[in-house]
CSV table of C-alpha atoms in Angstrom, one decimal:
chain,number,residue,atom,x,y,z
A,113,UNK,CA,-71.5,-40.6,-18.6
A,114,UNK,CA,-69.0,-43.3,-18.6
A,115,UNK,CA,-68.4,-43.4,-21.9
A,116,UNK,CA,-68.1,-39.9,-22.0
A,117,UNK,CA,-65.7,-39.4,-19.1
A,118,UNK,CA,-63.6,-42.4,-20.6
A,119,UNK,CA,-62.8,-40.8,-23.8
A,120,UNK,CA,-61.8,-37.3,-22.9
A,121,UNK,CA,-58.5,-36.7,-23.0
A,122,UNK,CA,-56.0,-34.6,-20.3
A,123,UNK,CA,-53.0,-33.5,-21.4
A,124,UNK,CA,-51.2,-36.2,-19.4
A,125,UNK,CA,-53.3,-38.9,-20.8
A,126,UNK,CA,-54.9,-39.7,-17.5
A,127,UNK,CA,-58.2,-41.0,-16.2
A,128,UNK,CA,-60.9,-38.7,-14.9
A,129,UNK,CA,-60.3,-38.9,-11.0
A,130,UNK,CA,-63.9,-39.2,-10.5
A,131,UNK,CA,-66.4,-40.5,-7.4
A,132,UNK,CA,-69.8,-40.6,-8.0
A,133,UNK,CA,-71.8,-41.1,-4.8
A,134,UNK,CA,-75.7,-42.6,-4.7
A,135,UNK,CA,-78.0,-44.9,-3.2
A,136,UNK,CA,-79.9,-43.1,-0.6
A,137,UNK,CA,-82.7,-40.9,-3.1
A,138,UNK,CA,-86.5,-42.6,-3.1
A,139,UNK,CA,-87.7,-40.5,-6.4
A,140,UNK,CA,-88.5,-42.7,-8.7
A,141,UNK,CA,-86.4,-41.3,-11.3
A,142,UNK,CA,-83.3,-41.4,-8.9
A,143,UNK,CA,-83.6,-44.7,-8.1
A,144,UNK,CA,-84.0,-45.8,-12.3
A,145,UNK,CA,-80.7,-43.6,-12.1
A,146,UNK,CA,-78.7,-46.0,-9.6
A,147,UNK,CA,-80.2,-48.7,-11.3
A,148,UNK,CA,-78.6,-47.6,-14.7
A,149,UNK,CA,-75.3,-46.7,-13.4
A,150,UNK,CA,-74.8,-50.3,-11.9
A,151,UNK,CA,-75.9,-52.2,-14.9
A,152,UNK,CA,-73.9,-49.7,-17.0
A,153,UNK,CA,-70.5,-50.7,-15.0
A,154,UNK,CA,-72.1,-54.7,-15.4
A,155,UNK,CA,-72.4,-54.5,-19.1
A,156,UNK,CA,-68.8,-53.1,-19.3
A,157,UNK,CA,-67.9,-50.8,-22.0
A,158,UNK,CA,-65.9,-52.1,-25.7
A,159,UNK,CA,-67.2,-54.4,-28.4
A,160,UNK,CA,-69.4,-56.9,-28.0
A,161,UNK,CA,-68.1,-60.3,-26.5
A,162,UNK,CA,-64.8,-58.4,-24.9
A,163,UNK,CA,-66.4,-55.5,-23.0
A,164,UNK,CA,-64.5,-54.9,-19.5
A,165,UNK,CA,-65.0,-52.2,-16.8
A,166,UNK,CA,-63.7,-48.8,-16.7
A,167,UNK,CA,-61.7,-47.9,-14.0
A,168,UNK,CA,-63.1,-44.4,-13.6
A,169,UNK,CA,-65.6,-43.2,-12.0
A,170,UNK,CA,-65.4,-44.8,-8.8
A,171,UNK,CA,-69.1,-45.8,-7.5
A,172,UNK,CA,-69.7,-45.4,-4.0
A,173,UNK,CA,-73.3,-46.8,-2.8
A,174,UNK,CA,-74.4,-44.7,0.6
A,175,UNK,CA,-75.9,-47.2,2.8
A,176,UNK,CA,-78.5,-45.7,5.0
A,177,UNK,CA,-80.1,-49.1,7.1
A,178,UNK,CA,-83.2,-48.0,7.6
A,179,UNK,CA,-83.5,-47.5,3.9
A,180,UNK,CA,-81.6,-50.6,2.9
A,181,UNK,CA,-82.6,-53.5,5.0
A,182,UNK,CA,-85.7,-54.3,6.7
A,183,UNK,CA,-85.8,-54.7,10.4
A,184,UNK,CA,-86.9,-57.5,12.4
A,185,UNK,CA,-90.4,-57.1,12.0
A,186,UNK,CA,-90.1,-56.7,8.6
A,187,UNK,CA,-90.2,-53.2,8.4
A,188,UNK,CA,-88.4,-50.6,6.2
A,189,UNK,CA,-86.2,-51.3,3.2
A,190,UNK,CA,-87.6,-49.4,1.0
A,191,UNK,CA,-84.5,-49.2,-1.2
A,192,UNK,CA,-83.3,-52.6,-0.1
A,193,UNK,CA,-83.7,-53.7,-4.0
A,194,UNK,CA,-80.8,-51.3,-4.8
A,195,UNK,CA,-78.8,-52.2,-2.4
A,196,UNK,CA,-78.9,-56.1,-3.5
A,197,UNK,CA,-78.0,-55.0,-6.6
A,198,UNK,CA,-74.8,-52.9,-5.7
A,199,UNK,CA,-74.0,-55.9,-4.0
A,200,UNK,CA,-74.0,-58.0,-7.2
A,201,UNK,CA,-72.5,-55.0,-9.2
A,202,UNK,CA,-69.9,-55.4,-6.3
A,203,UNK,CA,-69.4,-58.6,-6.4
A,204,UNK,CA,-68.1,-58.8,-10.3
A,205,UNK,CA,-66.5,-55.2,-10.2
A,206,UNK,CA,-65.4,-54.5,-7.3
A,207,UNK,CA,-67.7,-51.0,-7.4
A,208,UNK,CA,-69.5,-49.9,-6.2
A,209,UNK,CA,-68.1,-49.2,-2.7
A,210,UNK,CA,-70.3,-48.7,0.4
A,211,UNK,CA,-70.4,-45.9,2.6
A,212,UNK,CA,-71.8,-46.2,5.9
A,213,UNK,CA,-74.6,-43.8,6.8
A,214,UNK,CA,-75.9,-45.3,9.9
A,215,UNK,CA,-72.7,-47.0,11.8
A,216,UNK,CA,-70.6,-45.7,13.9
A,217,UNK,CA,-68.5,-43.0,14.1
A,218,UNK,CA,-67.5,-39.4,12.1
A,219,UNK,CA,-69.3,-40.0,9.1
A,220,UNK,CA,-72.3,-41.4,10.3
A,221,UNK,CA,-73.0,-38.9,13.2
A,222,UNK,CA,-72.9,-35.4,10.9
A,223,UNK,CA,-75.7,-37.7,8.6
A,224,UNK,CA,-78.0,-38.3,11.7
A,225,UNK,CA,-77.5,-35.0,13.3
A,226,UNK,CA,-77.5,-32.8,10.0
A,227,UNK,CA,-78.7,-35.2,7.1
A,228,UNK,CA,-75.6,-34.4,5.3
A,229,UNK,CA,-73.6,-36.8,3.0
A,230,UNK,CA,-69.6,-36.3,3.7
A,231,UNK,CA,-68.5,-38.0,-0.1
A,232,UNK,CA,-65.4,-39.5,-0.3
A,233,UNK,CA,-63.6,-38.1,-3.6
A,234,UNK,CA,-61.8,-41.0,-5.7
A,235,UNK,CA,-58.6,-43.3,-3.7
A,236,UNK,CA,-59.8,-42.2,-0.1
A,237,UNK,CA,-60.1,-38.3,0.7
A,238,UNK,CA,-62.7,-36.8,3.4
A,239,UNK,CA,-63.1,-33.7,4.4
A,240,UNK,CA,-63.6,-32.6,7.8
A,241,UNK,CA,-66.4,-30.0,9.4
A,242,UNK,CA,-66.2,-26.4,8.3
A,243,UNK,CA,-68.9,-24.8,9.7
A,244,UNK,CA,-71.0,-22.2,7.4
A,245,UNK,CA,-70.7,-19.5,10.2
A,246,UNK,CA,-68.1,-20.4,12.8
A,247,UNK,CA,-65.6,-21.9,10.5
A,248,UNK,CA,-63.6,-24.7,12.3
A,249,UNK,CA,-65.9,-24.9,15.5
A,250,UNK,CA,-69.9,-23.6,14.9
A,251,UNK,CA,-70.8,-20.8,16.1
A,252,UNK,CA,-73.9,-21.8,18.1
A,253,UNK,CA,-76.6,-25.2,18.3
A,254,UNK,CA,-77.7,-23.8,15.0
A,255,UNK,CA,-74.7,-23.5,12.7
A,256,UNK,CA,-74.1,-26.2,10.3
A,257,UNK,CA,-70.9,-27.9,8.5
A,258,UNK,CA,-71.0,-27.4,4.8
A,259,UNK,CA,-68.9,-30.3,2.8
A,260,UNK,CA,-70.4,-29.3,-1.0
A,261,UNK,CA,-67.7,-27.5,-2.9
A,262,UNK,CA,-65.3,-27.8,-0.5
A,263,UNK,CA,-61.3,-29.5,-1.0
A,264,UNK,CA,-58.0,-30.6,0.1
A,265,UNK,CA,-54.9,-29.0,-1.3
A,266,UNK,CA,-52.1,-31.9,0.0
A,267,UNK,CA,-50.6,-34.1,2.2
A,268,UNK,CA,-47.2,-34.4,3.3
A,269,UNK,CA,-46.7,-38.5,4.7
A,270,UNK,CA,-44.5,-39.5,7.8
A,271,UNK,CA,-42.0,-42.6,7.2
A,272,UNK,CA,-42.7,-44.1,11.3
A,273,UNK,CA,-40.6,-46.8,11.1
A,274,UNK,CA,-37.7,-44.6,10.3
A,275,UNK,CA,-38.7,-42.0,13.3
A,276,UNK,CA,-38.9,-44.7,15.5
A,277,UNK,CA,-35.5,-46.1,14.8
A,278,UNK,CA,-34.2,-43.3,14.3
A,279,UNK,CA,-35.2,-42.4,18.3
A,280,UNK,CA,-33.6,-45.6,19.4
A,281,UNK,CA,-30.4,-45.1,17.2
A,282,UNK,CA,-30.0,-42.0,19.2
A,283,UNK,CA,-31.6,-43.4,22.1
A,284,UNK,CA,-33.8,-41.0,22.4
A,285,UNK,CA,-37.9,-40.4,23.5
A,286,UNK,CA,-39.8,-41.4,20.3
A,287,UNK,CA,-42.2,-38.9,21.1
A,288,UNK,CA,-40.0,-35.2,20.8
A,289,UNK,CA,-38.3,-36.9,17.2
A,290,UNK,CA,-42.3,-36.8,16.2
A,291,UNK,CA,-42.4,-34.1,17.3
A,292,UNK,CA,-39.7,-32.7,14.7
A,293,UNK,CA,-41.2,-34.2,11.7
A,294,UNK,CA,-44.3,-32.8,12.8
A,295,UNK,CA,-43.1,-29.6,13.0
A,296,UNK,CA,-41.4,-29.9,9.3
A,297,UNK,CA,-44.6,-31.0,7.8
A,298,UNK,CA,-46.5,-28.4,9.1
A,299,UNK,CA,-43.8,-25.5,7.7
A,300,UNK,CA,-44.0,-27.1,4.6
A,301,UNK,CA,-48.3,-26.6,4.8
A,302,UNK,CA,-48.0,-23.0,5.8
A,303,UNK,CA,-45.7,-22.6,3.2
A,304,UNK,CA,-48.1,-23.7,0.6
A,305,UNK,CA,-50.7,-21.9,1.9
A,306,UNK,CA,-49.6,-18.8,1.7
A,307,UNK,CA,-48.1,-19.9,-1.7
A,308,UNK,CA,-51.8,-20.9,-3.0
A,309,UNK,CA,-53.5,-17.2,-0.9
A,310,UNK,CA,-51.8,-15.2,-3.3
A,311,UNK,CA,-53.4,-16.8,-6.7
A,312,UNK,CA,-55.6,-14.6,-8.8
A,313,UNK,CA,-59.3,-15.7,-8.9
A,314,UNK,CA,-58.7,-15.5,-12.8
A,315,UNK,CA,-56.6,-18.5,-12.8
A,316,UNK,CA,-59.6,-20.4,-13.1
A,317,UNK,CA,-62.6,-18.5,-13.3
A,318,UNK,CA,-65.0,-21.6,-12.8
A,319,UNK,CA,-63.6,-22.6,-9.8
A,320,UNK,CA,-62.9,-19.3,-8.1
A,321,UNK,CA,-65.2,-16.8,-9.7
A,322,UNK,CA,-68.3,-18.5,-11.2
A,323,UNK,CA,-68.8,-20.5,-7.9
A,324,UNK,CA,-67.2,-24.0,-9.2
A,325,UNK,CA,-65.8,-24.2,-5.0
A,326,UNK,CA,-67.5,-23.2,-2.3
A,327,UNK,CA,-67.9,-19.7,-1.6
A,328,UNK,CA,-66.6,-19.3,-5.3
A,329,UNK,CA,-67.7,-15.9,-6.1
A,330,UNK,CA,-64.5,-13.7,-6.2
A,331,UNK,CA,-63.4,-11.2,-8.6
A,332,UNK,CA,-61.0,-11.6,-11.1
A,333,UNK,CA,-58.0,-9.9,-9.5
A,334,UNK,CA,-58.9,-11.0,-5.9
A,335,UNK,CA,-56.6,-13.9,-4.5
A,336,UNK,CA,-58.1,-16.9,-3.4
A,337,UNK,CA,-57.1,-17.0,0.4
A,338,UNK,CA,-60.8,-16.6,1.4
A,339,UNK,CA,-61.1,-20.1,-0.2
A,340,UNK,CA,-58.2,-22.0,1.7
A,341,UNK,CA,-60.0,-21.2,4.7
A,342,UNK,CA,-62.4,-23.8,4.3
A,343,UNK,CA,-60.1,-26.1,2.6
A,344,UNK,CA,-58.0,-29.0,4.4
A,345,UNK,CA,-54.2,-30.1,4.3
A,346,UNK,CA,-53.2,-33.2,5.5
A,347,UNK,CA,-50.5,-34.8,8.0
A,348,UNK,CA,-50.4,-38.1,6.2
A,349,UNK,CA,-49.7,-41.8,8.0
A,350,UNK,CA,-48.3,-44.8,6.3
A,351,UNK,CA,-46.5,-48.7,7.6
A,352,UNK,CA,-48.3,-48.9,11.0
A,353,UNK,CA,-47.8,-51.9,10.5
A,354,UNK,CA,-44.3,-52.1,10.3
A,355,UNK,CA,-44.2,-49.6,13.2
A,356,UNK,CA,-46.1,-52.2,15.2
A,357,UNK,CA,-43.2,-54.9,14.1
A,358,UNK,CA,-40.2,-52.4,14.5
A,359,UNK,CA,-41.9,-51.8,18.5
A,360,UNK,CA,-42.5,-55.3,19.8
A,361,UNK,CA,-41.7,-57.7,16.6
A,362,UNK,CA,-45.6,-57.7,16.9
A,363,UNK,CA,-48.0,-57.3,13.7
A,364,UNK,CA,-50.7,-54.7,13.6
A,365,UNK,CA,-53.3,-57.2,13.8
A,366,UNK,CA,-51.6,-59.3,16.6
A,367,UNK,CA,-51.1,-56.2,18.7
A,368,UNK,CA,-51.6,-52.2,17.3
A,369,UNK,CA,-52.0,-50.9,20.9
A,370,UNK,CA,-48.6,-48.7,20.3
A,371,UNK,CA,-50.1,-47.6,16.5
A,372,UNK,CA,-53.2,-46.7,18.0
A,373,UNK,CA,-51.5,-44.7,20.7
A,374,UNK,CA,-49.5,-43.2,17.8
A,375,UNK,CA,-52.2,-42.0,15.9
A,376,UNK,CA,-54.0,-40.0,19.0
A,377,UNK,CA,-51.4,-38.3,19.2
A,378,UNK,CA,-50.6,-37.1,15.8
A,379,UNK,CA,-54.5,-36.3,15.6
A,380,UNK,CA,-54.0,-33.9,19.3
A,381,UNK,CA,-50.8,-32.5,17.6
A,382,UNK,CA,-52.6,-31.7,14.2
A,383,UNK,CA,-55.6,-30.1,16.1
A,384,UNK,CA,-53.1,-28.3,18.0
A,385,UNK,CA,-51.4,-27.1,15.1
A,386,UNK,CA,-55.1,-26.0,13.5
A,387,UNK,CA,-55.9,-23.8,16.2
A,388,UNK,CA,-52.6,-22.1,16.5
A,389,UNK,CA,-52.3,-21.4,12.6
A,390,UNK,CA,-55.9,-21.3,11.4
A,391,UNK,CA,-55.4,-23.5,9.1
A,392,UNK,CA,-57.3,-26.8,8.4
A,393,UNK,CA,-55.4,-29.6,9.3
A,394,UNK,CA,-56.1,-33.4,8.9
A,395,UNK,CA,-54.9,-36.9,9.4
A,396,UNK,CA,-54.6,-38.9,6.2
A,397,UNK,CA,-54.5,-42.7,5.5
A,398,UNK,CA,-51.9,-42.6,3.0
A,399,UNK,CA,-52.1,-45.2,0.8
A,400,UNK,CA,-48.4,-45.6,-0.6
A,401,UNK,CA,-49.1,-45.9,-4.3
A,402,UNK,CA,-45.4,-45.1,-5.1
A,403,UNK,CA,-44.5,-44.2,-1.5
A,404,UNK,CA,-44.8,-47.9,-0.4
A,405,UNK,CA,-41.3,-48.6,-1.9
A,406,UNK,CA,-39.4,-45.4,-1.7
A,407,UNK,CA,-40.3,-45.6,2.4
A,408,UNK,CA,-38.8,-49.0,2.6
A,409,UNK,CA,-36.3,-47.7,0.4
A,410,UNK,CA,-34.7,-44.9,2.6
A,411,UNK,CA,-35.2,-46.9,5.8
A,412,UNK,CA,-32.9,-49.7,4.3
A,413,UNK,CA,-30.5,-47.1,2.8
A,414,UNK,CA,-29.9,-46.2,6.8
A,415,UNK,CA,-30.9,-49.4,8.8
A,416,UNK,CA,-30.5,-51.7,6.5
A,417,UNK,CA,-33.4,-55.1,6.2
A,418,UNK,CA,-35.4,-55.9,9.9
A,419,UNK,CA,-37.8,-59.1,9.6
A,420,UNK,CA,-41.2,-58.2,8.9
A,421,UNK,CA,-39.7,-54.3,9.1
A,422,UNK,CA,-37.8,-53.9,5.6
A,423,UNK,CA,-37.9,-57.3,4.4
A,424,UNK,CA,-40.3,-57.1,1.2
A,425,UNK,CA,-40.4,-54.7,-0.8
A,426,UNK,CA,-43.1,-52.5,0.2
A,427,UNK,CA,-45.1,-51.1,3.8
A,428,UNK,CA,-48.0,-51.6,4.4
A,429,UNK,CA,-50.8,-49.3,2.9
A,430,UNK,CA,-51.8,-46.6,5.7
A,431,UNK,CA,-53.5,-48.7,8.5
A,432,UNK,CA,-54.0,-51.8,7.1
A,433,UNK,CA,-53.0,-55.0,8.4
A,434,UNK,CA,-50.2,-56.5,6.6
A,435,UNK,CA,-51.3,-57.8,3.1
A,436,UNK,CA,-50.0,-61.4,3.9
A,437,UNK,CA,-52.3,-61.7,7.0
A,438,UNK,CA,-54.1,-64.9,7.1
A,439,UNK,CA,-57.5,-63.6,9.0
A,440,UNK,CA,-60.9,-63.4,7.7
A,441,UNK,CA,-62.4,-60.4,6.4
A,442,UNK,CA,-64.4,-59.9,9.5
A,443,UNK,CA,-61.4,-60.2,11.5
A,444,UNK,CA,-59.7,-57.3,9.1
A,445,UNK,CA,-62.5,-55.3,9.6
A,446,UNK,CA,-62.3,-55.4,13.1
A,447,UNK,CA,-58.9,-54.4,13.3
A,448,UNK,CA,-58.8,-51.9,11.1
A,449,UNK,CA,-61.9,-50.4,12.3
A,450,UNK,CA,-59.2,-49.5,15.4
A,451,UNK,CA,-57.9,-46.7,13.4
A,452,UNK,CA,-61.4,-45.3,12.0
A,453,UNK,CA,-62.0,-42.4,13.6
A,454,UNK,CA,-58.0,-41.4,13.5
A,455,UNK,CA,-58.0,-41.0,9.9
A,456,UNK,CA,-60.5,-38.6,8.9
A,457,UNK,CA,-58.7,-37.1,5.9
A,458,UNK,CA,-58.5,-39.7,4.1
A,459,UNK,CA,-59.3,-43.4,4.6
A,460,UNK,CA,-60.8,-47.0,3.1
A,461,UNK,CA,-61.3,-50.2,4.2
A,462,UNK,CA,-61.4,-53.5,2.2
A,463,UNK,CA,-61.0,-57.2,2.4
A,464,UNK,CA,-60.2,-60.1,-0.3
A,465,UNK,CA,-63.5,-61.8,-1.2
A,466,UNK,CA,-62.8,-65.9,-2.0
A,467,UNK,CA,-66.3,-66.7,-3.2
A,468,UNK,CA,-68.3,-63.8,-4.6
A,469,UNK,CA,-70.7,-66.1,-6.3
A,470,UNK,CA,-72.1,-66.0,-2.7
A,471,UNK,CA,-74.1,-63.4,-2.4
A,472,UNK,CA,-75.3,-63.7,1.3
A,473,UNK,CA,-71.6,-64.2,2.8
A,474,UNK,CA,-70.9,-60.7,0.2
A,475,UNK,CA,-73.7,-59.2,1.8
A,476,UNK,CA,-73.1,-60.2,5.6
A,477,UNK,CA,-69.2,-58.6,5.0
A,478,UNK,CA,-70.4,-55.8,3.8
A,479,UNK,CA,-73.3,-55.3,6.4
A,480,UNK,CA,-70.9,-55.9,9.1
A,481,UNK,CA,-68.7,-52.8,8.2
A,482,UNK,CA,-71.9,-50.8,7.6
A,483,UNK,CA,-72.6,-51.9,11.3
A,484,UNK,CA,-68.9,-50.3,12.1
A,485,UNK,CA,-69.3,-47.5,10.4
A,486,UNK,CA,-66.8,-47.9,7.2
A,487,UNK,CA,-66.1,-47.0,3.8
A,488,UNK,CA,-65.6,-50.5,2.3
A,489,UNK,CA,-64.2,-51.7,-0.6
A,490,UNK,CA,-64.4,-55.4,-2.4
A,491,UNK,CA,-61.0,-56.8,-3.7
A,492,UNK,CA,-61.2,-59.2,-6.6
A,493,UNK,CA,-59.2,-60.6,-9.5
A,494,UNK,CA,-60.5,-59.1,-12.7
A,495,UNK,CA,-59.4,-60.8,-16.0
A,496,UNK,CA,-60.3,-60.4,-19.3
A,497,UNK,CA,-59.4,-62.3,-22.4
A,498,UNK,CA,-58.8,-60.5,-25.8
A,499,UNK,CA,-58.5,-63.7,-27.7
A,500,UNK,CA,-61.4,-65.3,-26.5
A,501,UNK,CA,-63.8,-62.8,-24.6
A,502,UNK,CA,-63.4,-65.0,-21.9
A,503,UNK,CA,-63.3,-63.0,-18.2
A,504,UNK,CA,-62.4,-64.6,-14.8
A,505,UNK,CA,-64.3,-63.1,-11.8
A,506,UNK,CA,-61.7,-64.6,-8.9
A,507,UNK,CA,-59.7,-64.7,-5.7
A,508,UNK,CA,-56.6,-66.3,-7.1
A,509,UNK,CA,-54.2,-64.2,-9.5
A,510,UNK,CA,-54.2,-66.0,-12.7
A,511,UNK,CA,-51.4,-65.0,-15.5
A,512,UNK,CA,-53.5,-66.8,-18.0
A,513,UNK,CA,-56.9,-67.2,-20.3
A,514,UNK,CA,-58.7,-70.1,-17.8
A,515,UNK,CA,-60.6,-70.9,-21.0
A,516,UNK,CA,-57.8,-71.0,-24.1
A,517,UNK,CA,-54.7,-70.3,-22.2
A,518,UNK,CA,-53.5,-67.1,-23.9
A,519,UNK,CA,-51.5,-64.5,-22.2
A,520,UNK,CA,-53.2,-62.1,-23.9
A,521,UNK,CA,-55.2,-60.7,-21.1
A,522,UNK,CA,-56.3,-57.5,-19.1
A,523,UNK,CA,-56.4,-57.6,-15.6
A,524,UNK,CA,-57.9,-55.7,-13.3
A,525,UNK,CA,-56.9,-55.7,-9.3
A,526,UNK,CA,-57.3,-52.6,-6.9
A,527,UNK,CA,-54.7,-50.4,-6.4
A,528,UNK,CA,-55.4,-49.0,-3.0
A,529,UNK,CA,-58.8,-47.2,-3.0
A,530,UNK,CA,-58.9,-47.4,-6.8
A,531,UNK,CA,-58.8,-50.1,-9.6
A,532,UNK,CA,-55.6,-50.2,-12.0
A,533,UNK,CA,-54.7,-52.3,-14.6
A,534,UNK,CA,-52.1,-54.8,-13.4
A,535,UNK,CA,-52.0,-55.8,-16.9
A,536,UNK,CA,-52.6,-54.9,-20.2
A,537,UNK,CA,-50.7,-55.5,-23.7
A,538,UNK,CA,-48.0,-57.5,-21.7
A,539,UNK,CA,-46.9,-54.5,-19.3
A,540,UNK,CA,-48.1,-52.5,-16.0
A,541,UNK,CA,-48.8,-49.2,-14.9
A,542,UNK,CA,-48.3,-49.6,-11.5
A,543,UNK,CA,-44.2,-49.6,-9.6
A,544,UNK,CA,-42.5,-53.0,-8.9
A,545,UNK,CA,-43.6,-52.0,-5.6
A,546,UNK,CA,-47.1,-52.1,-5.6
A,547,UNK,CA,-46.9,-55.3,-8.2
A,548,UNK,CA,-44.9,-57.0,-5.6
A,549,UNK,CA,-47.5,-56.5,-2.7
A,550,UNK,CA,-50.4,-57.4,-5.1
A,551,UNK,CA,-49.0,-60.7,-5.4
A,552,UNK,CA,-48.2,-61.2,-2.1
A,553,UNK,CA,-52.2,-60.8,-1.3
A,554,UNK,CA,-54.3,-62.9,0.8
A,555,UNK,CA,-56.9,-61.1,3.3
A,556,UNK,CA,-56.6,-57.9,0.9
């Protein structure tokens, strides 16, 4: 599968955007599965002596604890071996991810009320409960949400920071200028909708007609509006941090009270908003792939560079603390876990590892956000060597081979909820940007 997904071709040369999701299956044969796919991604894929990692798919591990770790008695665990070695897979790769099954929050109560998995697909989306017969809300104690086959079809970010001075520039209530942007996001969803409810079915008959998406069963000429019902669009959010900083000179991890108050409300307006226009509305984590510099960007074009504001050249990704933070990854996930539940479209957490040879600090991190209910990620330095074969599996950036020297090398570093090559054949795929906040790294 890897191999195979790495060599097909798109017409835009990209990667296939895939998530593969595993871990919780007690067949034999599923478990010899999991066990293949994380020895595959070990093994790396190339000539022997200078195999690397593929980026794509992203593996995410579903961590059920009653499954995965034995109790105090000794009891349980029955798939504890797979999770140990996710955990070294993890530790080298930086997949697979871990999804909470059994923590707190969204995610973990639909799987201990319905036994369903909510997946995350690829950088960070989720999808929120549609139910089978009552649609947004169920229909009685018996209806259930259905997340198989279902997807998002956008997300339209907010630039805060800009809102907020903005409403002080005008001296205005920071609420009612929300309130505007708001208002133009959602225009610009029911737009698209009923741009997208007037496609033929025909336009892709796997998807539409041959059940590909859920309820997938249409005619050729019918449109595919009965589809969008089901389907979510997302009110994204972006620099809380620097919102934090712009309100009180604070950082996000130092304070976040006015972020966190921020969010609730963005989450009441957008269920607001759903009810009104039966539409499926979200709240999205953006993670500022290209968006991190273009915000900062526009909000210096207008107020120029405010300390810890506008300063660098980037925001911070979605809800994250601020890159340059210097807490542990415990305290990270603590903070962050603030914003959980406020971000149900679309959301990650991860945290810089210094020592991954140490497999029980890897596994107490990782336990920890299980415990909080997260989607966690492992941030890492990948190099590789194509002089020597050499690879480097650290916390420091290195711009060299550690073994010959050579600049010759591939690097691999997480993007946001992805991996990217931040170097390959001397050059970068990803914006000035994004490089700029990669090097900047310490608790991420």
């Amino acid at each position: 599968l890897e191999y195979k997904f790495n060599t097909v071709i798109s017409s835009r040369g990209d990667y296939p955007f895939i998530t593969i999701s595993f871990g919780i299956c007690t067949d034999r044969f599923a478990q010899m599965a999991v066990q293949s796919a994380i020895r595959t991604r070990m093994n790396g894929q190339g000539k022997k002596g200078f195999k690397k990692p593929v980026l794509f798919p992203k593996l995410v591990f579903l961590f059920d604890k009653n499954l995965h770790t034995k109790d105090k008695d000794g009891n349980g665990g029955e798939l504890e071996h797979l999770f140990d070695l996710a955990l070294e897979c993890s530790g080298k790769m930086m997949y697979p991810e871990f999804l909470s099954l059994t923590g707190e929050g969204y995610v973990s109560s639909v799987y201990k009320k319905y036994g369903k998995v909510i997946s995350p697909m690829c950088c960070r989306a989720f999808l929120t409960p549609w139910y089978e017969r009552g649609g947004m809300e169920p229909a009685d104690n018996d209806d259930e949400p259905v997340y198989m086959g279902r997807f998002n079809y956008g997300v339209v970010s907010l630039n805060l920071p800009m809102i907020l001075a903005r409403s002080r520039e005008e001296k205005k209530e920071f609420y009612p200028v929300l309130d505007e942007y708001l208002e133009m996001i959602r225009g610009i969803h029911k737009k698209t909708y009923t741009y997208l409810s007037k496609i033929k079915a025909k336009t892709n008959p796997v998807a539409y007609m041959q059940g590909g998406f859920y309820k997938g069963t249409l005619k050729a000429e019918d449109t595919i509006e009965p589809l969008l019902k089901s389907a979510t669009v997302s009110f994204g959010v972006t620099a809380l941090n620097e919102l934090q900083r712009l309100y009180n000179g604070r950082s996000l991890y130092e304070d976040g009270s006015f972020s966190l108050e921020v969010m609730q409300y963005i989450n009441q307006k957008a269920a607001e908003y759903a009810k009104e226009d039966g539409i499926l509305y979200n709240v999205y984590g953006t993670p500022a792939e290209k968006l991190c510099g273009l915000q900062i960007k526009q909000f210096r074009e207008k107020y120029g560079e405010i300390p810890g504001v506008s300063d660098r050249e980037y925001v911070s990704n979605s809800f994250h603390c601020h890159v340059t933070e210097p807490i542990t990854p415990i305290e990270k996930q603590d903070s962050e876990s603030r914003f959980w539940d406020y971000v149900n479209g679309g959301k990650i957490q991860y945290v810089r590892i210094k020592n991954p040879d140490n497999k029980e600090g890897l596994k107490s991190i990782v336990l920890h956000a299980m415990e909080l209910g997260l989607y966690e990620g492992i941030n890492l330095s990948l190099l590789y060597c194509d002089n020597c074969g050499a690879e480097s599996h650290a916390q420091q950036h290195l711009e060299k081979c550690p073994k010959c020297g050579s600049t010759n090398i591939v690097k691999i570093e997480r993007m946001c909820g992805f991996l990217a090559f931040t170097r390959i054949h001397d050059d970068t795929r990803l914006n000035p940007a994004k490089m700029a906040e990669i090097g900047e790294r310490i608790s991420m």
